[in-house]
Amino acid sequence: MDLMRAVLWWWALLMCITTTAFGETQTQWAAVRERGLRTRRPEHRNAYATMMYMGTPRDYEFYVATRVLIRSLRSLHVDADLVVIASLDVPLRWVRSMEEEDGAKVVRVENVENPYKGQRNFNRRFKLTLNKLYAWALSDYDRVVMLDADNLFLQNTDELFQCGQFCAVFINPCIFHTGLFVLEPSLDVFRDMIHELELGRLNPDGADQGFLVSYFSDLLNQPLFHPPSNSSDLLNGHFRLPLGYQMDASYYYLRLRWNIPCGPNSVITFPGAVWLKPWYWWSWPVLPLGLSWHHQRYWTLGYAAEMPLVIIQAAFYVGIIVVTRLARPTFSKLCHRRSDRNLFALQISFKMVAVISILAAYVLPFLTIPQTVHPLMGWSLYLIGSLALSSIAINALLLPVVAVLTPWLGIIGALVMMGLPWYPDGVVRALAVFGYAFCCAPFVWVSMVKVTSHLQVMIEKEAWLGEPSLVNSGFTKSF
């Protein structure tokens, strides 16, 4: 009987604690929901929206791109809210920056489970792009223009809010692009899309692009969007947007100028390779439009986040150059007789060391420069860094200066060739760059051969074995 009473007492105590904790949790969640609703309360009838999620090696770069997009839209004085659909794992400090510094309204969401990740042709970087479907859940707005972060706005496009229930641009003649589209938010449509995901609707690429193309499969047959004369009128139905609202950067690279006859030239998109997105410093002058994106960043977000690291690296490289110019190389005397040493193995070892040192001099600076810095700063820092590390190899291994710096001079020439502004079109520019690379390749090869042969001659003359030739050359020895 006492045992039964004790069990009942512990059960009652446990229920009391659980109920209290549950009540506190419910109160906390209610507060969170209330705060979220306050954050998302619309100030305008319409919204420009983009999305952010985590889990890729380029999360920070897309965060920077998102902030530049938000600020550039704000600088165009758009008559709309700026919304970021951010997954729950986006760092809170990033959320605060976008809300407090950029003026965006951040909506936190759970990631949409991607049912297509097991497809044979699935690209893992598209795993969370179905979060874009949350745009239909922004039911407080009449119209939403959904954007990817790699859009560059040239002018205000508020007339897009007059478009119908779904509007997109056909960059490909048969497939519309989902880097920019207009939609009418609807919770019914959102629920239906989630249901279609559960049913496994056909999706060729497993991303938002393939799903939306399948969901709005009739868009190709719809009329072209023309803004109504009355700015308060809203169109009904689906429309194709003129190409001027989503100008593929590749059209520019063909002629090195824009020639888009249909619609206003309002928005540039960069749908190419991920590593050539415009915010990477090396994308210019490889792709000339990268400088336009950085010009917009300069006047909106700026580069304060990257500048401390840039200054530290520049000072470090300049210090290396100064030290290698002033210091004399010092070598440990090899106190073994020549007969005890395999001369062939010694030659191979020093050749490998020399080649690896030269390669490292040109690769390491590329890997350490902040990726989203301005191209002019990035390339300048790269050239200083590769020169500094090359000087270490030259002085430590007594290598010929011109041979080691031949690739360095070739890189400068390539930048000049790509950056020249007077090419008539992209084809001539590509041929000129290819011709320059073809002519430079033999010089680079000869320079590497000269480096290895120079080392071989030095070793054979016992310059590395502490002979008088080393002393006469002005270099000191240490024991």
Short mmCIF file of N, CA, C and O in Angstrom, two decimals, residues 169-176 220 240 251:
data_model
loop_
_atom_site.label_atom_id
_atom_site.label_comp_id
_atom_site.label_asym_id
_atom_site.label_seq_id
_atom_site.Cartn_x
_atom_site.Cartn_y
_atom_site.Cartn_z
N VAL A 169 10.46 34.64 -67.27
CA VAL A 169 11.19 34.94 -68.49
C VAL A 169 11.71 33.64 -69.10
O VAL A 169 12.23 32.78 -68.39
N PHE A 170 11.59 33.53 -70.42
CA PHE A 170 12.14 32.39 -71.15
C PHE A 170 13.53 32.77 -71.67
O PHE A 170 13.67 33.28 -72.78
N ILE A 171 14.57 32.51 -70.86
CA ILE A 171 15.94 32.67 -71.34
C ILE A 171 16.24 31.58 -72.37
O ILE A 171 16.74 31.84 -73.46
N ASN A 172 15.93 30.36 -71.98
CA ASN A 172 15.94 29.26 -72.93
C ASN A 172 14.66 29.34 -73.76
O ASN A 172 13.59 29.64 -73.22
N PRO A 173 14.73 29.09 -75.07
CA PRO A 173 13.52 29.24 -75.89
C PRO A 173 12.33 28.42 -75.41
O PRO A 173 11.18 28.79 -75.68
N CYS A 174 12.57 27.30 -74.72
CA CYS A 174 11.47 26.42 -74.34
C CYS A 174 11.29 26.28 -72.83
O CYS A 174 10.31 25.67 -72.39
N ILE A 175 12.21 26.81 -72.03
CA ILE A 175 12.16 26.63 -70.58
C ILE A 175 12.34 27.98 -69.91
O ILE A 175 13.33 28.68 -70.16
N PHE A 176 11.38 28.37 -69.08
CA PHE A 176 11.53 29.65 -68.39
C PHE A 176 12.53 29.52 -67.24
O PHE A 176 12.80 28.44 -66.73
N LEU A 220 4.56 28.63 -71.76
CA LEU A 220 5.09 28.96 -73.08
C LEU A 220 3.99 29.45 -74.02
O LEU A 220 4.25 30.27 -74.92
N ARG A 240 4.19 35.52 -70.07
CA ARG A 240 5.63 35.46 -70.30
C ARG A 240 6.21 36.87 -70.14
O ARG A 240 5.66 37.83 -70.70
N TYR A 251 24.48 36.71 -73.12
CA TYR A 251 24.13 37.51 -74.29
C TYR A 251 25.07 38.71 -74.42
O TYR A 251 25.39 39.14 -75.53
#
